[in-house]
Amino acid sequence: MESEIYRGSPVITRYPEPILTKDDVPYESNLTFNAGIVKTDDGYLMLFRNDYGCTKEEWESGKRFKGTNIGLAHSEDGIKWKVDPEPSFELKQLGVDEFVRCYDPRITQMGEDFIVSFAVDTKHGVHGGLCRTRDFKDYEILSISVPDNRNMVLFPEKIGGNFVRLERPMPVYSRDAAGKFDIWLSESPDLVYWGKSRLVLATEDVPYCNDKIGPGAPPLKTDKGWLVIFHAVDIDPSRGKNGWEDSWKKRYCIGIMLLDLNDPGKVVGMSKRPLMIPEAPYELSGGFRDNALFPCGMVRDEKGLIRIYYSAGDAVVRMATAKEEDLLKLCTEAR
Ligand code: BMA
């Protein structure tokens, strides 16, 4: 992959301002990112990851974040957001001693229920979890995977009689390298018991990735198939200090693929080039980890435009738009 210089796709338009920053949050906040977003009949809702208790200067003198909670924000237009006075949930509220930290929420609406998928760090590994809420105050945990797994995204309807999710397990045993994590799919009759797991997209299928991939936002239904965005990571050992950490050699790009409507384990098409690559000045510097685009939300807006909500630099939430037909073309006329 080193022989090719990749650029993001020209079908993407970046919204010039961040959609959410720490300054929008009325409680302790340092980084607001990896936000799941849904468009409901009453407007837009966002659950975002909020890392708090450490500034860049404090980090440099050895301090670390006090914790992570999940904030809730509301918006009429999906661009100007108002954050609730208190976090939507803190880890301890979920009542599981084993949990250390919950993060990276994604939201899927199903009737009156909102199903929130999240990653959870525990004393015995990383899990993917699903919980159900109606009011974003009370959350009922539905399932927690075995470790290691994360980046779960739930399809918005049953397919072939089952609920379906994409996920990203992290297998290391019997593999040559630590990375190379792929996108998988599992099915469930009830959102609790998951099985029929199968591989959907492998890292080696993505030409601009040499490390790992993971599902981004809950899939969006189109006439041609399920549109799925994902993050794709490449490592370049020559990269040095980037963001707060002393060394950050990874780059997170955004990829796009189309899955079969009735058999979503089948890839109908995938763009061979990244949909988005860290290119804008605010994506290349000024973040906690620069060079990292991490999408967790994709919605069709009132004008039919597709909005991609992504984090830049693990620090702020940003938005980009594209026409649906252009995104479909990228997947089906892949070169
Ligand atoms: C991943 C996760 C995400 C994060 C991303 C980029 O491994 O930890 O939460 O946004 O790295 O740093």
PDB file of C-alpha atoms in Angstrom, residues 133-300:
ATOM      1  CA  THR A 133     -33.462   2.739  26.687  1.00  0.00           C
ATOM      2  CA  ARG A 134     -36.540   4.817  25.951  1.00  0.00           C
ATOM      3  CA  ASP A 135     -35.645   7.984  27.836  1.00  0.00           C
ATOM      4  CA  PHE A 136     -31.811   7.946  27.888  1.00  0.00           C
ATOM      5  CA  LYS A 137     -31.996   7.863  31.692  1.00  0.00           C
ATOM      6  CA  ASP A 138     -32.750   4.211  32.445  1.00  0.00           C
ATOM      7  CA  TYR A 139     -30.703   1.680  30.570  1.00  0.00           C
ATOM      8  CA  GLU A 140     -31.322  -2.057  30.564  1.00  0.00           C
ATOM      9  CA  ILE A 141     -28.308  -4.149  29.624  1.00  0.00           C
ATOM     10  CA  LEU A 142     -29.333  -6.746  27.034  1.00  0.00           C
ATOM     11  CA  SER A 143     -26.064  -8.492  26.293  1.00  0.00           C
ATOM     12  CA  ILE A 144     -22.345  -8.242  26.880  1.00  0.00           C
ATOM     13  CA  SER A 145     -20.043 -10.232  24.605  1.00  0.00           C
ATOM     14  CA  VAL A 146     -17.112 -12.343  25.648  1.00  0.00           C
ATOM     15  CA  PRO A 147     -13.779 -10.509  25.290  1.00  0.00           C
ATOM     16  CA  ASP A 148     -12.294  -9.160  23.120  1.00  0.00           C
ATOM     17  CA  ASN A 149     -14.836  -7.456  20.929  1.00  0.00           C
ATOM     18  CA  ARG A 150     -16.071  -3.931  20.220  1.00  0.00           C
ATOM     19  CA  ASN A 151     -17.395  -1.549  17.540  1.00  0.00           C
ATOM     20  CA  MET A 152     -20.823  -3.164  17.507  1.00  0.00           C
ATOM     21  CA  VAL A 153     -23.454  -1.628  15.239  1.00  0.00           C
ATOM     22  CA  LEU A 154     -27.011  -2.892  15.054  1.00  0.00           C
ATOM     23  CA  PHE A 155     -29.090  -2.980  11.846  1.00  0.00           C
ATOM     24  CA  PRO A 156     -32.334  -1.003  12.305  1.00  0.00           C
ATOM     25  CA  GLU A 157     -34.645  -3.935  11.496  1.00  0.00           C
ATOM     26  CA  LYS A 158     -34.728  -7.723  11.642  1.00  0.00           C
ATOM     27  CA  ILE A 159     -33.376  -9.469   8.573  1.00  0.00           C
ATOM     28  CA  GLY A 160     -34.499 -13.023   7.798  1.00  0.00           C
ATOM     29  CA  GLY A 161     -36.317 -13.106  11.150  1.00  0.00           C
ATOM     30  CA  ASN A 162     -33.329 -12.147  13.313  1.00  0.00           C
ATOM     31  CA  PHE A 163     -31.683  -9.024  14.682  1.00  0.00           C
ATOM     32  CA  VAL A 164     -28.303  -8.507  13.073  1.00  0.00           C
ATOM     33  CA  ARG A 165     -25.186  -6.690  14.210  1.00  0.00           C
ATOM     34  CA  LEU A 166     -21.755  -6.016  12.778  1.00  0.00           C
ATOM     35  CA  GLU A 167     -18.891  -6.287  15.219  1.00  0.00           C
ATOM     36  CA  ARG A 168     -15.122  -6.394  15.451  1.00  0.00           C
ATOM     37  CA  PRO A 169     -13.609  -9.176  17.519  1.00  0.00           C
ATOM     38  CA  MET A 170      -9.882  -8.932  18.250  1.00  0.00           C
ATOM     39  CA  PRO A 171      -8.367 -12.382  17.790  1.00  0.00           C
ATOM     40  CA  VAL A 172      -4.651 -12.690  18.509  1.00  0.00           C
ATOM     41  CA  TYR A 173      -3.999 -16.370  19.149  1.00  0.00           C
ATOM     42  CA  SER A 174      -2.618 -18.162  16.062  1.00  0.00           C
ATOM     43  CA  ARG A 175      -2.233 -14.886  14.169  1.00  0.00           C
ATOM     44  CA  ASP A 176       1.135 -13.466  13.021  1.00  0.00           C
ATOM     45  CA  ALA A 177       0.467  -9.899  13.966  1.00  0.00           C
ATOM     46  CA  ALA A 178      -1.298  -8.199  16.824  1.00  0.00           C
ATOM     47  CA  GLY A 179      -3.618  -6.185  14.547  1.00  0.00           C
ATOM     48  CA  LYS A 180      -5.430  -7.431  11.445  1.00  0.00           C
ATOM     49  CA  PHE A 181      -8.858  -7.365  13.049  1.00  0.00           C
ATOM     50  CA  ASP A 182     -11.803  -7.870  10.698  1.00  0.00           C
ATOM     51  CA  ILE A 183     -15.526  -7.067  10.497  1.00  0.00           C
ATOM     52  CA  TRP A 184     -17.897  -9.874  11.526  1.00  0.00           C
ATOM     53  CA  LEU A 185     -21.664 -10.304  11.698  1.00  0.00           C
ATOM     54  CA  SER A 186     -23.842 -12.085  14.252  1.00  0.00           C
ATOM     55  CA  GLU A 187     -27.561 -12.750  14.482  1.00  0.00           C
ATOM     56  CA  SER A 188     -29.965 -12.918  17.406  1.00  0.00           C
ATOM     57  CA  PRO A 189     -33.652 -13.767  17.869  1.00  0.00           C
ATOM     58  CA  ASP A 190     -33.993 -11.434  20.875  1.00  0.00           C
ATOM     59  CA  LEU A 191     -30.957  -9.066  21.127  1.00  0.00           C
ATOM     60  CA  VAL A 192     -29.704 -11.220  24.034  1.00  0.00           C
ATOM     61  CA  TYR A 193     -28.416 -14.479  22.539  1.00  0.00           C
ATOM     62  CA  TRP A 194     -26.053 -14.002  19.589  1.00  0.00           C
ATOM     63  CA  GLY A 195     -24.736 -16.547  17.127  1.00  0.00           C
ATOM     64  CA  LYS A 196     -24.506 -17.597  13.462  1.00  0.00           C
ATOM     65  CA  SER A 197     -21.350 -15.439  13.463  1.00  0.00           C
ATOM     66  CA  ARG A 198     -19.490 -15.045  10.197  1.00  0.00           C
ATOM     67  CA  LEU A 199     -16.766 -12.952   8.603  1.00  0.00           C
ATOM     68  CA  VAL A 200     -17.992 -10.059   6.438  1.00  0.00           C
ATOM     69  CA  LEU A 201     -14.919  -8.039   5.466  1.00  0.00           C
ATOM     70  CA  ALA A 202     -11.282  -8.847   6.148  1.00  0.00           C
ATOM     71  CA  THR A 203      -8.469  -6.324   6.504  1.00  0.00           C
ATOM     72  CA  GLU A 204      -6.698  -7.725   3.455  1.00  0.00           C
ATOM     73  CA  ASP A 205      -9.756  -6.800   1.336  1.00  0.00           C
ATOM     74  CA  VAL A 206      -9.135  -3.122   2.080  1.00  0.00           C
ATOM     75  CA  PRO A 207      -6.195  -1.869  -0.003  1.00  0.00           C
ATOM     76  CA  TYR A 208      -5.520   1.218   2.126  1.00  0.00           C
ATOM     77  CA  CYS A 209      -5.371  -0.700   5.422  1.00  0.00           C
ATOM     78  CA  ASN A 210      -2.426  -2.605   6.878  1.00  0.00           C
ATOM     79  CA  ASP A 211      -3.717  -2.979  10.409  1.00  0.00           C
ATOM     80  CA  LYS A 212      -7.387  -3.292  11.435  1.00  0.00           C
ATOM     81  CA  ILE A 213     -10.903  -2.317  10.413  1.00  0.00           C
ATOM     82  CA  GLY A 214     -14.125  -1.900  12.388  1.00  0.00           C
ATOM     83  CA  PRO A 215     -17.770  -1.043  11.726  1.00  0.00           C
ATOM     84  CA  GLY A 216     -18.571   2.684  12.024  1.00  0.00           C
ATOM     85  CA  ALA A 217     -22.258   3.621  12.135  1.00  0.00           C
ATOM     86  CA  PRO A 218     -25.391   1.464  12.168  1.00  0.00           C
ATOM     87  CA  PRO A 219     -26.057   0.458   8.522  1.00  0.00           C
ATOM     88  CA  LEU A 220     -28.322   2.663   6.400  1.00  0.00           C
ATOM     89  CA  LYS A 221     -30.912   0.966   4.206  1.00  0.00           C
ATOM     90  CA  THR A 222     -30.942   1.941   0.511  1.00  0.00           C
ATOM     91  CA  ASP A 223     -32.622   0.423  -2.564  1.00  0.00           C
ATOM     92  CA  LYS A 224     -29.300  -1.127  -3.540  1.00  0.00           C
ATOM     93  CA  GLY A 225     -28.309  -2.612  -0.197  1.00  0.00           C
ATOM     94  CA  TRP A 226     -27.136  -1.694   3.304  1.00  0.00           C
ATOM     95  CA  LEU A 227     -24.684   1.178   3.196  1.00  0.00           C
ATOM     96  CA  VAL A 228     -21.948   0.658   5.787  1.00  0.00           C
ATOM     97  CA  ILE A 229     -19.108   2.942   6.772  1.00  0.00           C
ATOM     98  CA  PHE A 230     -16.136   1.604   8.653  1.00  0.00           C
ATOM     99  CA  HIS A 231     -12.802   2.779  10.018  1.00  0.00           C
ATOM    100  CA  ALA A 232      -9.633   1.385   8.463  1.00  0.00           C
ATOM    101  CA  VAL A 233      -6.265   1.742  10.145  1.00  0.00           C
ATOM    102  CA  ASP A 234      -2.802   1.838   8.659  1.00  0.00           C
ATOM    103  CA  ILE A 235       0.442   1.963  10.595  1.00  0.00           C
ATOM    104  CA  ASP A 236       3.496   3.808   9.379  1.00  0.00           C
ATOM    105  CA  PRO A 237       6.544   3.318  11.664  1.00  0.00           C
ATOM    106  CA  SER A 238       7.990   6.625  10.480  1.00  0.00           C
ATOM    107  CA  ARG A 239       5.171   8.579  12.110  1.00  0.00           C
ATOM    108  CA  GLY A 240       6.249  10.128  15.367  1.00  0.00           C
ATOM    109  CA  LYS A 241       4.577  12.352  17.910  1.00  0.00           C
ATOM    110  CA  ASN A 242       1.077  13.120  16.857  1.00  0.00           C
ATOM    111  CA  GLY A 243      -1.355  14.590  19.321  1.00  0.00           C
ATOM    112  CA  TRP A 244      -0.876  14.183  23.060  1.00  0.00           C
ATOM    113  CA  GLU A 245       0.840  10.819  23.143  1.00  0.00           C
ATOM    114  CA  ASP A 246       4.589  10.527  22.623  1.00  0.00           C
ATOM    115  CA  SER A 247       4.187   8.275  19.656  1.00  0.00           C
ATOM    116  CA  TRP A 248       1.134   7.594  17.494  1.00  0.00           C
ATOM    117  CA  LYS A 249       1.917   5.683  14.323  1.00  0.00           C
ATOM    118  CA  LYS A 250      -1.626   4.892  13.232  1.00  0.00           C
ATOM    119  CA  ARG A 251      -3.920   6.643  10.795  1.00  0.00           C
ATOM    120  CA  TYR A 252      -7.686   6.079  10.861  1.00  0.00           C
ATOM    121  CA  CYS A 253      -9.439   6.541   7.495  1.00  0.00           C
ATOM    122  CA  ILE A 254     -13.121   5.997   6.702  1.00  0.00           C
ATOM    123  CA  GLY A 255     -14.161   3.341   4.192  1.00  0.00           C
ATOM    124  CA  ILE A 256     -17.504   2.473   2.623  1.00  0.00           C
ATOM    125  CA  MET A 257     -19.174  -0.719   1.439  1.00  0.00           C
ATOM    126  CA  LEU A 258     -22.579  -2.040   0.453  1.00  0.00           C
ATOM    127  CA  LEU A 259     -24.052  -5.219   1.953  1.00  0.00           C
ATOM    128  CA  ASP A 260     -26.796  -7.376   0.470  1.00  0.00           C
ATOM    129  CA  LEU A 261     -30.266  -6.342   1.672  1.00  0.00           C
ATOM    130  CA  ASN A 262     -31.418  -9.870   2.493  1.00  0.00           C
ATOM    131  CA  ASP A 263     -28.064 -11.470   3.238  1.00  0.00           C
ATOM    132  CA  PRO A 264     -26.033  -8.729   4.964  1.00  0.00           C
ATOM    133  CA  GLY A 265     -23.059 -11.045   5.439  1.00  0.00           C
ATOM    134  CA  LYS A 266     -22.471 -10.661   1.696  1.00  0.00           C
ATOM    135  CA  VAL A 267     -20.507  -7.648   0.424  1.00  0.00           C
ATOM    136  CA  VAL A 268     -22.140  -6.334  -2.768  1.00  0.00           C
ATOM    137  CA  GLY A 269     -19.387  -3.790  -3.350  1.00  0.00           C
ATOM    138  CA  MET A 270     -16.711  -1.773  -1.590  1.00  0.00           C
ATOM    139  CA  SER A 271     -14.854   1.333  -2.610  1.00  0.00           C
ATOM    140  CA  LYS A 272     -11.208   0.377  -3.118  1.00  0.00           C
ATOM    141  CA  ARG A 273     -10.236   3.854  -2.022  1.00  0.00           C
ATOM    142  CA  PRO A 274     -10.858   5.581   1.285  1.00  0.00           C
ATOM    143  CA  LEU A 275     -14.043   7.634   1.510  1.00  0.00           C
ATOM    144  CA  MET A 276     -12.311  10.014   3.901  1.00  0.00           C
ATOM    145  CA  ILE A 277      -8.716  10.355   4.932  1.00  0.00           C
ATOM    146  CA  PRO A 278      -7.323  12.799   7.527  1.00  0.00           C
ATOM    147  CA  GLU A 279      -6.649  15.780   5.256  1.00  0.00           C
ATOM    148  CA  ALA A 280      -8.188  18.933   6.701  1.00  0.00           C
ATOM    149  CA  PRO A 281      -5.834  20.921   8.959  1.00  0.00           C
ATOM    150  CA  TYR A 282      -8.052  20.200  11.985  1.00  0.00           C
ATOM    151  CA  GLU A 283      -7.820  16.470  11.253  1.00  0.00           C
ATOM    152  CA  LEU A 284      -4.055  16.536  10.972  1.00  0.00           C
ATOM    153  CA  SER A 285      -3.333  18.450  14.138  1.00  0.00           C
ATOM    154  CA  GLY A 286      -4.847  19.823  17.329  1.00  0.00           C
ATOM    155  CA  GLY A 287      -6.413  16.547  18.509  1.00  0.00           C
ATOM    156  CA  PHE A 288      -5.719  14.080  21.271  1.00  0.00           C
ATOM    157  CA  ARG A 289      -4.575  11.622  18.594  1.00  0.00           C
ATOM    158  CA  ASP A 290      -4.140  13.330  15.265  1.00  0.00           C
ATOM    159  CA  ASN A 291      -4.712  11.500  12.021  1.00  0.00           C
ATOM    160  CA  ALA A 292      -7.738   9.681  13.424  1.00  0.00           C
ATOM    161  CA  LEU A 293     -11.186   9.877  11.796  1.00  0.00           C
ATOM    162  CA  PHE A 294     -13.679   7.711  13.664  1.00  0.00           C
ATOM    163  CA  PRO A 295     -17.287   7.569  12.390  1.00  0.00           C
ATOM    164  CA  CYS A 296     -20.123   6.402  14.661  1.00  0.00           C
ATOM    165  CA  GLY A 297     -23.185   7.993  13.019  1.00  0.00           C
ATOM    166  CA  MET A 298     -24.690   8.090   9.527  1.00  0.00           C
ATOM    167  CA  VAL A 299     -28.172   9.470   8.824  1.00  0.00           C
ATOM    168  CA  ARG A 300     -30.267  10.538   5.828  1.00  0.00           C
TER     169      ARG A 300
END
